[in-house]
GROMACS .gro file of C-alpha atoms in nm:
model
  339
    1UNK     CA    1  14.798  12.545  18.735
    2UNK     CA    2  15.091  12.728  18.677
    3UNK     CA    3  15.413  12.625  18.807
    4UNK     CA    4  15.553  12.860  19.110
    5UNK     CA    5  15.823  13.102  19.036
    6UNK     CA    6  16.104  12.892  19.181
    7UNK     CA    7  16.025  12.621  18.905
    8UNK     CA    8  16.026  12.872  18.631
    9UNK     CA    9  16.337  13.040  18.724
   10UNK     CA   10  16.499  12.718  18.783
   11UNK     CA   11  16.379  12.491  18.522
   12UNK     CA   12  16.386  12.544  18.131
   13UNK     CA   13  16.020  12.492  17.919
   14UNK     CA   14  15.976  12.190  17.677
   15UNK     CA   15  15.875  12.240  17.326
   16UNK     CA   16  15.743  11.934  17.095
   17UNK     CA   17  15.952  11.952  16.796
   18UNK     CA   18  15.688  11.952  16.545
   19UNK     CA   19  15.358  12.159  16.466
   20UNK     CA   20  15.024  12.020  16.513
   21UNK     CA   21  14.785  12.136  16.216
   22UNK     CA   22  14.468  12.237  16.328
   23UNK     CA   23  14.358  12.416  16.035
   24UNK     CA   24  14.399  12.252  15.712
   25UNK     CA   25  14.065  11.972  15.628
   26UNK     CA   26  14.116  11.681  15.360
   27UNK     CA   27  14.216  11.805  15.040
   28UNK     CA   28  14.154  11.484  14.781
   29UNK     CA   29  14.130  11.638  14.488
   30UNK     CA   30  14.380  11.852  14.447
   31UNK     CA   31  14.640  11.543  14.534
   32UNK     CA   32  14.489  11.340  14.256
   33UNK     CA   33  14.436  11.596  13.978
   34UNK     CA   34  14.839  11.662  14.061
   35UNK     CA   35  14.983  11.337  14.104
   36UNK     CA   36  14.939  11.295  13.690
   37UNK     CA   37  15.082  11.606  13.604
   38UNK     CA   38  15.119  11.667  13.257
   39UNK     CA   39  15.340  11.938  13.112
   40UNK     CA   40  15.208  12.279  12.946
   41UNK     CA   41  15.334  12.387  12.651
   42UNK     CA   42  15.353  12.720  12.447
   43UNK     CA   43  15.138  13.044  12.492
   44UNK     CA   44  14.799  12.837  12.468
   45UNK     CA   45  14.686  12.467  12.432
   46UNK     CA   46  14.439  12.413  12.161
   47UNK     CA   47  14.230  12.072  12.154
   48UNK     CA   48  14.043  11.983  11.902
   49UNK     CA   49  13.698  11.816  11.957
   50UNK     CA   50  13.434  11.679  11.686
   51UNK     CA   51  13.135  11.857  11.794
   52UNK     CA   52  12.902  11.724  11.479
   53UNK     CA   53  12.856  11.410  11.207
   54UNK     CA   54  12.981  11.504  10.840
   55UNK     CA   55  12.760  11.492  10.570
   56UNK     CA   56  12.501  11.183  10.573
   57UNK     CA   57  12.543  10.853  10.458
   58UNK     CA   58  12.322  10.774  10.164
   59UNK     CA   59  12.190  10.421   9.979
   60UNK     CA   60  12.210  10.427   9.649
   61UNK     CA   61  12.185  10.263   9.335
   62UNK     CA   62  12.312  10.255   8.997
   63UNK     CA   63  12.342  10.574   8.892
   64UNK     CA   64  12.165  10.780   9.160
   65UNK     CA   65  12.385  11.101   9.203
   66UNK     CA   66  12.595  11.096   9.561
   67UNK     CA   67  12.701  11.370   9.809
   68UNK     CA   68  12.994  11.525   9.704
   69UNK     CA   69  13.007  11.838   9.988
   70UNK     CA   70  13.174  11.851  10.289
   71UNK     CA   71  13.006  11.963  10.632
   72UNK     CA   72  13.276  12.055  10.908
   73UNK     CA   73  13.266  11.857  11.202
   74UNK     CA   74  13.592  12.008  11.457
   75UNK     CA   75  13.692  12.294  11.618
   76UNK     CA   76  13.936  12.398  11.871
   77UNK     CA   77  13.903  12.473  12.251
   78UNK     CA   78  14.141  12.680  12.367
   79UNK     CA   79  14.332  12.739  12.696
   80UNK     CA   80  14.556  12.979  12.852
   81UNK     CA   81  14.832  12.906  13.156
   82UNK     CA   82  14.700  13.051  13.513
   83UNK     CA   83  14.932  13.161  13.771
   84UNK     CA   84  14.893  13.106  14.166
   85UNK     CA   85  15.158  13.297  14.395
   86UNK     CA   86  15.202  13.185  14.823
   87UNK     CA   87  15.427  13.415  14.994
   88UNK     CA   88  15.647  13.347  15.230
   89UNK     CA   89  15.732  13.601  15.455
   90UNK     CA   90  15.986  13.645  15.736
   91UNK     CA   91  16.180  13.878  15.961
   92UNK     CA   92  16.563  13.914  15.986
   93UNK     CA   93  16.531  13.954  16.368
   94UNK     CA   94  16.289  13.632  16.429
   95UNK     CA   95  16.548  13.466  16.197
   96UNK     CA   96  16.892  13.593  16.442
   97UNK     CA   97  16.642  13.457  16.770
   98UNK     CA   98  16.590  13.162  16.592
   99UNK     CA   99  16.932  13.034  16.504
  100UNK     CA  100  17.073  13.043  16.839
  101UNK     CA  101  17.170  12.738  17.026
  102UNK     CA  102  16.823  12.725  17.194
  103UNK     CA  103  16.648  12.611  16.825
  104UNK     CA  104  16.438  12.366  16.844
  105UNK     CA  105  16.226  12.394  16.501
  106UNK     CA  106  16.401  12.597  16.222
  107UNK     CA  107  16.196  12.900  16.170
  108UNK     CA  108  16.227  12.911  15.785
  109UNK     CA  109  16.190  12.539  15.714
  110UNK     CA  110  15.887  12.507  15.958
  111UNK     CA  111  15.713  12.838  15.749
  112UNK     CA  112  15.830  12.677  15.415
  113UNK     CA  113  15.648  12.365  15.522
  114UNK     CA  114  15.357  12.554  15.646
  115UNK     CA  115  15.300  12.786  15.388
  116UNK     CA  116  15.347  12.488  15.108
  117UNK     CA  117  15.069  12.335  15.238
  118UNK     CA  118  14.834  12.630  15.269
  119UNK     CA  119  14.896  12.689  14.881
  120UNK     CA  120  14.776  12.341  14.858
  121UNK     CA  121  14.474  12.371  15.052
  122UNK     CA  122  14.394  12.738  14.874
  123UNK     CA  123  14.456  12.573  14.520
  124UNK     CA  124  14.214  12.304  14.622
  125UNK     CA  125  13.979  12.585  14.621
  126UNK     CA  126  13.993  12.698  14.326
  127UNK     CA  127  13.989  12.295  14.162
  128UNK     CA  128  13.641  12.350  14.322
  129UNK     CA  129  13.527  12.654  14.170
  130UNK     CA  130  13.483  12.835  13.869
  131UNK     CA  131  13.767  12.979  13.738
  132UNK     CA  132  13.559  13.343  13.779
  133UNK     CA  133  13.803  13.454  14.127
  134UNK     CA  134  14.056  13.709  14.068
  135UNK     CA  135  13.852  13.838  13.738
  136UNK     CA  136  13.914  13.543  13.588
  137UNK     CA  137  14.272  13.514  13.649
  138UNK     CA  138  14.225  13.179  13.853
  139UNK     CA  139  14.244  12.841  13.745
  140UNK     CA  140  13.971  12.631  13.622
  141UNK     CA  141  13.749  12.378  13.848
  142UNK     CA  142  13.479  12.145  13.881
  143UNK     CA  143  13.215  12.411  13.938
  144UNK     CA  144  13.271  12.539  13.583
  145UNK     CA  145  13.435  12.198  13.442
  146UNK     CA  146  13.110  11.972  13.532
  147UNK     CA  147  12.860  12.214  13.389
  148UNK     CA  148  12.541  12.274  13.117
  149UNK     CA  149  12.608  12.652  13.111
  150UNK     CA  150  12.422  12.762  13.391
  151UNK     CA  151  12.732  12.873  13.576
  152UNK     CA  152  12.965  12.901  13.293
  153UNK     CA  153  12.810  13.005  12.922
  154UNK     CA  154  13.122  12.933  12.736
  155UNK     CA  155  13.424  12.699  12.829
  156UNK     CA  156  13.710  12.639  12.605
  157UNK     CA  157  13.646  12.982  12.426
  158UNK     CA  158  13.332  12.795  12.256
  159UNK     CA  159  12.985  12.845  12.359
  160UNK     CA  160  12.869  12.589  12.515
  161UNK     CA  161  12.484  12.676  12.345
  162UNK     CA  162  12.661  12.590  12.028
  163UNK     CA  163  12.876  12.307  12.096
  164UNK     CA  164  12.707  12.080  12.285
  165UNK     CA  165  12.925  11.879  12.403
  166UNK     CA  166  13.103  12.090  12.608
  167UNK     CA  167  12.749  12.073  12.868
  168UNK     CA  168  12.824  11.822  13.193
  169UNK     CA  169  12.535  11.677  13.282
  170UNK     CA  170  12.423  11.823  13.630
  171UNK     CA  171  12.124  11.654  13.791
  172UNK     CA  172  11.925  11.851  14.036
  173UNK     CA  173  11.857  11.555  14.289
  174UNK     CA  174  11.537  11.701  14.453
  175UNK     CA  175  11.741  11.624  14.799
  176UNK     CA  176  11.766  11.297  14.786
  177UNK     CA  177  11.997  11.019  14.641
  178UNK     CA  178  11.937  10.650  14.582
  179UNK     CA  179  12.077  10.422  14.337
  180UNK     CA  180  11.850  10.497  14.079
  181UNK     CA  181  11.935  10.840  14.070
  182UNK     CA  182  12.370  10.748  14.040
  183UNK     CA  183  12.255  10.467  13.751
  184UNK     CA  184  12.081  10.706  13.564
  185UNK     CA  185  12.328  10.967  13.584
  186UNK     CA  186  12.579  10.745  13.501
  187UNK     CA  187  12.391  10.591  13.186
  188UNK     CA  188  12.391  10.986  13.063
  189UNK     CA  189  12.753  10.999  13.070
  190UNK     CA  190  12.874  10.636  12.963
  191UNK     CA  191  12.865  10.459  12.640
  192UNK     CA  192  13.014  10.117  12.631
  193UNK     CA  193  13.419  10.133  12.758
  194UNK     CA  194  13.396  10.516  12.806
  195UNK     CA  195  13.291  10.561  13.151
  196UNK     CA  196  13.347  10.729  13.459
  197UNK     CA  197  13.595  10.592  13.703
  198UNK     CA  198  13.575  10.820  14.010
  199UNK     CA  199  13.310  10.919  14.201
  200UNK     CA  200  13.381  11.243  14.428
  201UNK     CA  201  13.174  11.427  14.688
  202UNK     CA  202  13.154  11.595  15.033
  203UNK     CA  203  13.128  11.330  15.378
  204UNK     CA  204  12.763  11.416  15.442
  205UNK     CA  205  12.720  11.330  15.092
  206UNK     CA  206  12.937  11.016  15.115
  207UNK     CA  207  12.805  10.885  15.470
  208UNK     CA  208  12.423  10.916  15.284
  209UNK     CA  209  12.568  10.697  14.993
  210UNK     CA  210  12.743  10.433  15.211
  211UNK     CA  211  12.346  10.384  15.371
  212UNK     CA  212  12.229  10.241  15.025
  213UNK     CA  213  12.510   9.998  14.960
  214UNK     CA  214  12.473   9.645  15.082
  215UNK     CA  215  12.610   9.534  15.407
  216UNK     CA  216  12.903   9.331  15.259
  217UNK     CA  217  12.998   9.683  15.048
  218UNK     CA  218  12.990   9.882  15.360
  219UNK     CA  219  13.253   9.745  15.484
  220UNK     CA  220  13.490   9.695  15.229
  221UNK     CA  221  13.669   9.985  15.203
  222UNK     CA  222  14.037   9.952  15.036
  223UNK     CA  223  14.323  10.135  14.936
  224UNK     CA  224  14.286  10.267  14.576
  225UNK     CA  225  14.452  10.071  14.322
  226UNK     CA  226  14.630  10.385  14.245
  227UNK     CA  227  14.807  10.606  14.541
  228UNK     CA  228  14.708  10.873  14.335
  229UNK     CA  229  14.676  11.111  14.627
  230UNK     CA  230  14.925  10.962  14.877
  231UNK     CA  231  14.855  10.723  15.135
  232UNK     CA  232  14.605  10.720  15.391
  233UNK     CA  233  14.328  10.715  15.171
  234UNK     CA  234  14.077  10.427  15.158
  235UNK     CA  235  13.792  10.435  14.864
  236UNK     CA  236  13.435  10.274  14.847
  237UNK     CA  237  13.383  10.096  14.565
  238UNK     CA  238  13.034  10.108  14.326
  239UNK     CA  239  13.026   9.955  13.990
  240UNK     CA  240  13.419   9.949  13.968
  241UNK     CA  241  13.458  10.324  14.045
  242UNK     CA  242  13.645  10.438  14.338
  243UNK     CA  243  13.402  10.645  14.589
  244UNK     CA  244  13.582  10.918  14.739
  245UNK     CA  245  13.525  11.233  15.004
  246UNK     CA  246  13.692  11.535  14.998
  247UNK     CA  247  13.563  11.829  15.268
  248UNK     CA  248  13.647  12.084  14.949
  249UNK     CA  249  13.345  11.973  14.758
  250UNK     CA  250  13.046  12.181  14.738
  251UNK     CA  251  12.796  12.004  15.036
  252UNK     CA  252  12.517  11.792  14.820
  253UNK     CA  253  12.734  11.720  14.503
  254UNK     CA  254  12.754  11.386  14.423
  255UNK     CA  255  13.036  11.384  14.141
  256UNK     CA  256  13.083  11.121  13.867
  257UNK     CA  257  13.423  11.162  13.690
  258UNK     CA  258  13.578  11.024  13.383
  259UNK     CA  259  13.944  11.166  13.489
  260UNK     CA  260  14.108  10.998  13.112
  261UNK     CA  261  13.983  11.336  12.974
  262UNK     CA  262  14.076  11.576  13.312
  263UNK     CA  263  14.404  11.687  13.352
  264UNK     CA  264  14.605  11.933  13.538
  265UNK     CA  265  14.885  12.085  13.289
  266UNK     CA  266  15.146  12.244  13.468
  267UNK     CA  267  15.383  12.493  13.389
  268UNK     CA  268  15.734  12.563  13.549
  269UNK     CA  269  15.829  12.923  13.689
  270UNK     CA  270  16.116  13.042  13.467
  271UNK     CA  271  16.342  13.033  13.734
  272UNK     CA  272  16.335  12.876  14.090
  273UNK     CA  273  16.319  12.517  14.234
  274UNK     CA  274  16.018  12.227  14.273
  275UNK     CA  275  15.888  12.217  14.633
  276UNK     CA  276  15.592  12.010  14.749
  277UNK     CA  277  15.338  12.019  15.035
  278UNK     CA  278  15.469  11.731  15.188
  279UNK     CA  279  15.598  11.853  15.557
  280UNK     CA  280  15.864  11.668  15.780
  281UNK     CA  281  15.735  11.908  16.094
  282UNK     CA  282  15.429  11.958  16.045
  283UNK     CA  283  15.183  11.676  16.206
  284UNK     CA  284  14.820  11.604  16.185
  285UNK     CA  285  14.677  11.720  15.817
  286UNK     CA  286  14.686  11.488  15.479
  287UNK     CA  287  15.000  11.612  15.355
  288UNK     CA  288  15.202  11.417  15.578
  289UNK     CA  289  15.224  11.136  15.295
  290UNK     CA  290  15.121  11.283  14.993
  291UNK     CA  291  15.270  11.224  14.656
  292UNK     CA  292  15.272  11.530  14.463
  293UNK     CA  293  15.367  11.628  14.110
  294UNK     CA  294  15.696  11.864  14.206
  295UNK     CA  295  15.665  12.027  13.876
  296UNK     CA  296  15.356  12.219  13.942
  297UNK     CA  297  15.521  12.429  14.187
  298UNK     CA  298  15.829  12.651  14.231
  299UNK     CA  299  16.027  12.808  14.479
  300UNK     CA  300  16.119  13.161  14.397
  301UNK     CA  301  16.366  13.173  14.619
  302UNK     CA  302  16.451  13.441  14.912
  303UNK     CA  303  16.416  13.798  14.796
  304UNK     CA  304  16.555  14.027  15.021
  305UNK     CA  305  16.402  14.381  15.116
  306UNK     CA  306  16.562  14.654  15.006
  307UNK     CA  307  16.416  14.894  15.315
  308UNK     CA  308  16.359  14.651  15.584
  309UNK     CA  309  16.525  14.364  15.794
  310UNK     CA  310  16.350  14.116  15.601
  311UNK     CA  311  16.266  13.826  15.325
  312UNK     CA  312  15.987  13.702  15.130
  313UNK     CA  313  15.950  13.425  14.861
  314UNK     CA  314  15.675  13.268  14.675
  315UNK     CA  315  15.566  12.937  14.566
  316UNK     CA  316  15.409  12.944  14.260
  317UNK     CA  317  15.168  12.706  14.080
  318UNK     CA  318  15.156  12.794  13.715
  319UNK     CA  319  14.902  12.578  13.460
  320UNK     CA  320  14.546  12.508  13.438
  321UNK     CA  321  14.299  12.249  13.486
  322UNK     CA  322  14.178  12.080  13.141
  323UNK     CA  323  13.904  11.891  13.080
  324UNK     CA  324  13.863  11.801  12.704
  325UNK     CA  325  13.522  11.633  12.742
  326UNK     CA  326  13.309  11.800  12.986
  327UNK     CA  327  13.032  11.554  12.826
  328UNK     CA  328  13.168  11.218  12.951
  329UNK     CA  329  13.125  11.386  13.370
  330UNK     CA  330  12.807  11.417  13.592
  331UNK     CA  331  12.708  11.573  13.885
  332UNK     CA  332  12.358  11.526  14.104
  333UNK     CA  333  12.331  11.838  14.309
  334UNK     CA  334  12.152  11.932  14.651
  335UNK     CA  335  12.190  11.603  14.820
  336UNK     CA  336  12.075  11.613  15.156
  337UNK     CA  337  11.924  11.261  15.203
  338UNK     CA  338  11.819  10.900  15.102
  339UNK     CA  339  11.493  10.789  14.965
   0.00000   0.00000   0.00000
C-alpha cells in the first residue's frame, strides 16, 4: 500500500538507475547480417551472375567442321542504396528538469540508447520482409531474398522467369517437418562444398525441430563458432550448420542459408557519427552485448528547432541487403508440427 503522508513528505523516492526493456523480442538476424558489414560503393552495385552454359561441347574428328559462335552466358543484377531514418526527439524543458542535481539517468543518453535499439528491432523487420514497405523505398529481406517469384517477380532488376537462378527454393511443408523434409531441401540447394551453413527460423519452429534430433543432440547446444551476433547466443547444431531462432521470422519458416553469398552493404551518412544499439542503461533485451557493424549507422547529430524549445536527431541506416545467389538458399514454409 501506499506509504502515509508523513513518509512521503519526509523521505525522498528511489529510482533504479537503469531501464528495464519490456518491449523489444530477440532480434538474430539483423545482428548477424551486420556484424560482416561490407562497404557500398557508388550510385549502384552491379553483380554479375552466369545464368546459362555457352555454346556446346562437340566430338569431332578429322575434319568435321566445329562451333565457331558465341552464346552469352552473364548478365548483371543490379542494386540501389536504401535509406532508414530513427528520430530522436526531445524537449528543452524535460532537458533543464533533467540536468539538475536530482539526475539519476541522463535524459538524452537514456533516449539515444533507447531509440538505437528500436531502429534495430524496426530494421530487423524489414531483413524479414520484402523490400515492398514504403513503395519500395525499404531495404531488401528474406521474404523477397529466399523466393521462386511468387512474392517477388523480379529481383536484381532481372526477371526471375528468365533467369532462373535468381528462384530460392521454397518448400510448402504441408505442416509438418521431419528430417526428410530439411535433407531434401538441403540436397536442392547444395552441390558438393557449396552449402548452406545456417539454418534460421521462429521458436515454435525451432522447439518442433529440436523433437527430431537425437537425445545426445538435444542437449548440446554451444556457442557459435562465430559471435557473429554478440554473446548470449547458443546454436543447435545439424549436419555442421548452426540452428538458430529469431522471434522476427515469419511463424512456420524453416530457413536454410548459405550466408557466403548474403551480405548487408552499408553506406555511411555524409555527415554525422557511428552509433550502435548496444545500451549501457538499458537492461533486459539482446542488445546488451551485441557486436554491431558501427558503420551501418549514423548519428545526425542534434538539430535544433527553429520555433520551439526543442531537438531532434536521427540515426540513419543507409545500404541494402544483397544476396547474389538466391539459388544456393531454401525455405520449408507452414510448419506447424512433426511427423
Amino acid at each position: 500500500m501506499p506509504p502515509s503522508v508523513n513518509i512521503t513528505t519526509t523521505t525522498n523516492q528511489y529510482l533504479a538507475p537503469a531501464w528495464v526493456d519490456q518491449v523489444l523480442r530477440d532480434n538474430f538476424f539483423f545482428g548477424k547480417v551486420l556484424s560482416k558489414t561490407e562497404r557500398w560503393n557508388g550510385s549502384q552495385m552491379l553483380f554479375p551472375i552466369k545464368y546459362q552454359k555457352g555454346v556446346a561441347s562437340v566430338a569431332f574428328n578429322g575434319f568435321d567442321v566445329l562451333p565457331i559462335n558465341q552464346q552469352p552466358v552473364s548478365v548483371n543484377m543490379t542494386f540501389y542504396p536504401t535509406f532508414v531514418a530513427t528520430n530522436v526527439a526531445l524537449a528543452g524543458s524535460d532537458l533543464s528538469v533533467n540536468k539538475t542535481q536530482m539526475q539519476t539517468l541522463n535524459l538524452m543518453t537514456t533516449m539515444m540508447e533507447s531509440r538505437a535499439q528500436d531502429a534495430a528491432d524496426d530494421i530487423g523487420n524489414f531483413f524479414q520482409q520484402d523490400g515492398s514497405a514504403f513503395g519500395g523505398k525499404a531495404p531488401m529481406g528474406l521474404a523477397g531474398i529466399v523466393d521462386n517469384g511468387t512474392t517477388l517477380a523480379s529481383y536484381g532488376g532481372l526477371s526471375r522467369a528468365t533467369y532462373t537462378g535468381l528462384n530460392a527454393t521454397v518448400t510448402a511443408s504441408g505442416g509438418s517437418i521431419s528430417l526428410l523434409k530439411v535433407r531434401q531441401l538441403w540436397n536442392s540447394i547444395a552441390d558438393g562444398q557449396v552449402r548452406p551453413d545456417t539454418i534460421l527460423t521462429d521458436y515454435n519452429t525451432w522447439a518442433l525441430f529440436e523433437q527430431l534430433l537425437q537425445p545426445f543432440q538435444m542437449n548440446t547446444y554451444t556457442t557459435p563458432k562465430s559471435q557473429d551476433a554478440g554473446a548470449g547466443y547458443t546454436a543447435e547444431y545439424w549436419d555442421g550448420m548452426e540452428v538458430y531462432r529469431d522471434k522476427k521470422v515469419t511463424s512456420g519458416n524453416f530457413y536454410l542459408l548459405n550466408t557466403n553469398f548474403l551480405k548487408f552493404y552499408g553506406l555511411k551518412w555524409w555527415e554525422g557519427t557511428a552509433v550502435s544499439p548496444r545500451a549501457k542503461v538499458i537492461e533486459g533485451n539482446v542488445y546488451d552485448e551485441a557486436n554491431y557493424a558501427p558503420s551501418a549507422f549514423t548519428w545526425t547529430g542534434w538539430i535544433k528547432a527553429y520555433n520551439q524549445g526543442a531537438v531532434n536527431g536521427f540515426m540513419i541506416l543507409g545500404g541494402q541487403l544483397v544476396c547474389t545467389d538466391p539459388f544456393r538458399n531454401g525455405v520449408l514454409t507452414g510448419v506447424t508440427g512433426i511427423v
